[in-house]
Amino acid sequence: DQQVKQNSPSLSVQEGRISILNCDYTNSMFDYFLWYKKYPAEGPTFLISISSIKDKNEDGRFTVFLNKSAKHLSLHIVPSQPGDSAVYFCAAENQGGKLIFGQGTELSVKP
Amino acid sequence: DTAVSQTPKYLVTQMGNDKSIKCEQNLGHDTMYWYKQDSKKFLKIMFSYNNKELIINETVPNRFSPKSPDKAHLNLHINSLELGDSAVYFCASSQVGSRMQETQYFGPGTRLLVL
């Protein structure tokens, strides 16, 4: 039973536009959320995170929004660049200290 | 310099064989992890070691045995391989242990195919 889900397996966006990647979770005890980015044949790399006491965290072109009542978070990339094309994983940390990952969304940014 | 390295990158083997995957990190981290990415693409934690001590052990068949000779290495040994073991296995490390809130650094993955 997956506690973290990314329901869109893929997303295609035009260069310069906004990319919005979504993630839903079921466990209200999660207190920390992270986004990882993965290129083919490489391991995931950390992108941005947010604590459950916040509803927004911004880092350059990347912003993560957290809606605790809806148990939903999203990653906004603006403006999107071709180099952003990758698989994006959402992850949540439970109180045992484990990261629970979603299944990823493949973003394709077209020039 | 590769921060987290895994060998081999690809492993094709027959059912019933025993194989090992090695992981090394040169980041000076205290905690290391093994994840399995299954056919549905979910990344699921299997084990975590902090300073050579096992701290997370998920419901994984006991055919899987992690071994940590020192805090920079966490190897994964798999006995009697089964078809369902085919997956990508990722090693990772982080500075902090059980309540992380620290980023984990991942290796490139080992693609295991059991025939």
Coordinates of C-alpha atoms in Angstrom, one line a residue:
Chain A
D1 CA 0.0 0.0 0.0
Q2 CA 1.8 3.1 -1.3
Q3 CA 1.8 6.0 1.1
V4 CA 3.3 8.4 -1.5
K5 CA 1.9 8.6 -5.0
Q6 CA 2.7 10.5 -8.1
N7 CA -0.2 9.8 -10.4
S8 CA 1.2 11.4 -13.5
P9 CA 3.9 9.1 -15.0
S10 CA 4.9 11.7 -17.5
L11 CA 4.6 15.4 -18.3
S12 CA 5.6 17.4 -21.4
V13 CA 6.2 21.1 -21.2
Q14 CA 7.5 23.8 -23.6
E15 CA 10.8 25.5 -22.8
G16 CA 10.2 28.7 -20.8
R17 CA 6.8 27.6 -19.5
I18 CA 6.0 26.4 -16.0
S19 CA 6.3 22.7 -15.1
I20 CA 4.1 21.5 -12.2
L21 CA 4.7 18.1 -10.7
N22 CA 2.3 16.7 -8.2
C23 CA 2.5 14.3 -5.3
D24 CA -0.1 12.9 -2.9
Y25 CA 0.5 11.2 0.4
T26 CA -1.8 9.4 2.9
N27 CA 0.1 9.5 6.2
S28 CA -0.6 12.7 8.1
M29 CA 2.4 11.9 10.4
F30 CA 4.9 12.7 7.6
D31 CA 6.8 15.8 8.7
Y32 CA 9.4 16.3 6.0
F33 CA 9.1 16.1 2.2
L34 CA 11.7 16.1 -0.5
W35 CA 12.0 16.1 -4.2
Y36 CA 14.7 14.2 -6.0
K37 CA 15.7 14.4 -9.7
K38 CA 17.0 11.5 -11.7
Y39 CA 18.8 11.3 -15.0
P40 CA 19.0 8.0 -17.0
A41 CA 21.6 5.6 -15.7
E42 CA 22.3 7.8 -12.6
G43 CA 21.0 7.8 -9.1
P44 CA 18.5 10.3 -7.8
T45 CA 19.9 13.7 -6.6
F46 CA 18.4 15.9 -4.0
L47 CA 16.6 18.9 -5.4
I48 CA 14.5 20.7 -2.8
S49 CA 12.7 19.9 0.5
I50 CA 10.0 21.3 2.8
S51 CA 9.2 20.9 6.4
S52 CA 5.6 20.2 7.4
I53 CA 5.5 23.5 9.4
K54 CA 5.9 25.4 6.1
D55 CA 3.7 25.7 3.1
K56 CA 6.2 26.9 0.6
N57 CA 9.9 26.7 0.0
E58 CA 11.7 28.4 -2.9
D59 CA 15.1 27.8 -4.4
G60 CA 15.8 29.6 -7.6
R61 CA 13.6 28.3 -10.4
F62 CA 12.2 25.6 -8.1
T63 CA 9.4 26.0 -5.6
V64 CA 7.7 23.4 -3.5
F65 CA 4.2 23.9 -2.2
L66 CA 2.7 21.9 0.6
N67 CA -1.0 21.6 1.3
K68 CA -1.3 19.6 4.5
S69 CA -5.1 19.5 4.6
A70 CA -5.2 18.0 1.2
K71 CA -2.1 15.9 1.8
H72 CA -0.7 17.2 -1.4
L73 CA 2.6 18.7 -2.5
S74 CA 3.7 20.1 -5.8
L75 CA 7.0 21.1 -7.4
H76 CA 6.9 24.2 -9.7
I77 CA 9.8 24.8 -12.1
V78 CA 9.7 28.1 -13.8
P79 CA 11.0 28.8 -16.4
S80 CA 11.5 25.2 -17.5
Q81 CA 14.7 24.4 -19.4
P82 CA 15.6 21.4 -21.6
G83 CA 18.1 20.4 -19.0
D84 CA 15.3 19.9 -16.5
S85 CA 14.2 16.9 -18.5
A86 CA 14.5 14.0 -16.0
V87 CA 12.4 11.8 -13.7
Y88 CA 11.3 13.6 -10.5
F89 CA 10.7 11.6 -7.3
C90 CA 8.7 12.9 -4.4
A91 CA 9.6 11.5 -1.0
A92 CA 8.2 11.8 2.5
E93 CA 10.0 11.1 5.8
N94 CA 8.2 9.1 8.4
Q95 CA 8.8 9.3 12.1
G96 CA 11.0 6.2 11.9
G97 CA 13.3 8.2 9.8
K98 CA 12.6 6.4 6.6
L99 CA 12.1 8.0 3.2
I100 CA 9.0 6.8 1.4
F101 CA 9.3 7.5 -2.3
G102 CA 6.7 7.9 -5.0
Q103 CA 7.1 6.2 -8.4
G104 CA 8.3 9.3 -10.2
T105 CA 7.1 11.6 -13.0
E106 CA 9.1 11.9 -16.2
L107 CA 9.4 15.5 -17.2
S108 CA 10.2 16.3 -20.8
V109 CA 11.0 20.0 -21.6
K110 CA 10.8 20.6 -25.3
P111 CA 12.8 23.5 -27.0
Chain B
D1 CA 35.4 12.0 -7.8
T2 CA 32.4 9.7 -7.4
A3 CA 30.7 10.3 -4.0
V4 CA 28.7 7.1 -3.9
S5 CA 29.9 4.3 -6.2
Q6 CA 28.4 0.8 -6.8
T7 CA 29.8 -2.2 -8.6
P8 CA 28.8 -3.8 -10.8
K9 CA 26.5 -1.4 -12.8
Y10 CA 24.9 -4.4 -14.6
L11 CA 24.5 -7.9 -13.4
V12 CA 22.9 -10.7 -15.4
T13 CA 22.7 -14.1 -13.7
Q14 CA 20.8 -17.3 -13.5
M15 CA 18.1 -18.2 -11.0
G16 CA 19.5 -19.9 -7.9
N17 CA 22.9 -18.1 -8.0
D18 CA 24.4 -16.1 -5.2
K19 CA 25.7 -12.6 -6.0
S20 CA 27.0 -9.5 -4.3
I21 CA 26.7 -5.8 -5.0
K22 CA 29.3 -3.5 -3.5
C23 CA 28.8 0.1 -2.4
E24 CA 31.4 2.6 -1.2
Q25 CA 31.0 6.3 -0.3
N26 CA 33.8 8.8 0.1
L27 CA 31.7 11.5 1.7
G28 CA 32.5 10.6 5.3
H29 CA 28.9 9.9 6.0
D30 CA 27.8 7.8 9.0
T31 CA 24.7 6.2 7.4
M32 CA 24.3 4.1 4.3
Y33 CA 21.2 2.6 2.7
W34 CA 20.1 0.0 0.1
Y35 CA 17.0 0.7 -2.0
K36 CA 15.2 -1.4 -4.5
Q37 CA 13.4 0.1 -7.5
D38 CA 10.9 -2.4 -8.7
S39 CA 9.1 -2.7 -12.0
K40 CA 6.5 -0.2 -10.9
K41 CA 9.3 2.3 -10.4
F42 CA 8.8 2.8 -6.7
L43 CA 12.0 3.2 -4.7
K44 CA 11.7 1.2 -1.5
I45 CA 14.2 1.1 1.3
M46 CA 15.6 -2.3 2.2
F47 CA 18.3 -1.6 4.8
S48 CA 20.0 1.2 6.6
Y49 CA 23.3 1.0 8.5
N50 CA 24.6 3.7 10.9
N51 CA 28.3 3.3 11.7
K52 CA 28.2 -0.4 10.8
E53 CA 25.1 -1.0 12.9
L54 CA 21.8 -2.1 11.3
I55 CA 19.1 0.5 12.0
I56 CA 16.5 -0.2 9.4
N57 CA 15.6 -3.6 8.2
E58 CA 12.4 -3.7 6.1
T59 CA 10.4 -6.8 5.3
V60 CA 13.0 -8.2 3.0
P61 CA 13.6 -12.0 2.4
N62 CA 16.5 -13.3 4.5
R63 CA 18.1 -14.3 1.2
F64 CA 19.3 -10.6 1.2
S65 CA 22.1 -9.9 3.7
P66 CA 23.8 -6.6 4.0
K67 CA 27.3 -6.4 5.3
S68 CA 29.1 -3.3 6.4
P69 CA 32.8 -3.9 7.0
D70 CA 33.3 -0.2 7.8
K71 CA 31.2 2.9 7.7
A72 CA 32.3 3.7 4.1
H73 CA 31.1 0.4 2.7
L74 CA 27.8 -1.4 2.6
N75 CA 27.6 -4.5 0.5
L76 CA 24.5 -6.4 -0.4
H77 CA 24.7 -10.2 -0.8
I78 CA 21.8 -12.1 -2.3
N79 CA 21.5 -15.8 -2.0
S80 CA 19.4 -18.1 -4.3
L81 CA 18.4 -15.4 -6.7
E82 CA 14.8 -15.5 -7.9
L83 CA 13.2 -13.9 -11.0
G84 CA 11.4 -11.4 -8.8
D85 CA 14.8 -10.0 -7.6
S86 CA 15.3 -8.4 -11.0
A87 CA 15.3 -4.7 -10.3
V88 CA 17.6 -1.7 -10.0
Y89 CA 19.3 -1.5 -6.6
F90 CA 20.5 1.8 -5.3
C91 CA 22.9 2.5 -2.6
A92 CA 22.8 5.8 -0.7
S93 CA 24.4 7.6 2.2
S94 CA 23.7 10.5 4.5
Q95 CA 25.4 12.3 7.3
V96 CA 22.7 11.9 9.9
G97 CA 21.0 8.7 11.1
S98 CA 17.5 7.9 12.1
R99 CA 15.9 11.4 12.0
M100 CA 17.6 12.5 8.9
Q101 CA 16.1 15.6 7.4
E102 CA 19.4 15.4 5.6
T103 CA 19.7 14.7 1.9
Q104 CA 20.7 11.3 0.9
Y105 CA 23.3 10.9 -1.8
F106 CA 22.6 8.0 -4.2
G107 CA 24.9 5.8 -6.2
P108 CA 24.3 5.2 -10.0
G109 CA 22.4 2.0 -9.4
T110 CA 23.0 -1.7 -10.2
R111 CA 20.7 -3.2 -12.8
L112 CA 20.1 -6.8 -11.8
L113 CA 18.5 -9.2 -14.2
V114 CA 17.8 -12.8 -13.1
L115 CA 17.1 -15.2 -15.9

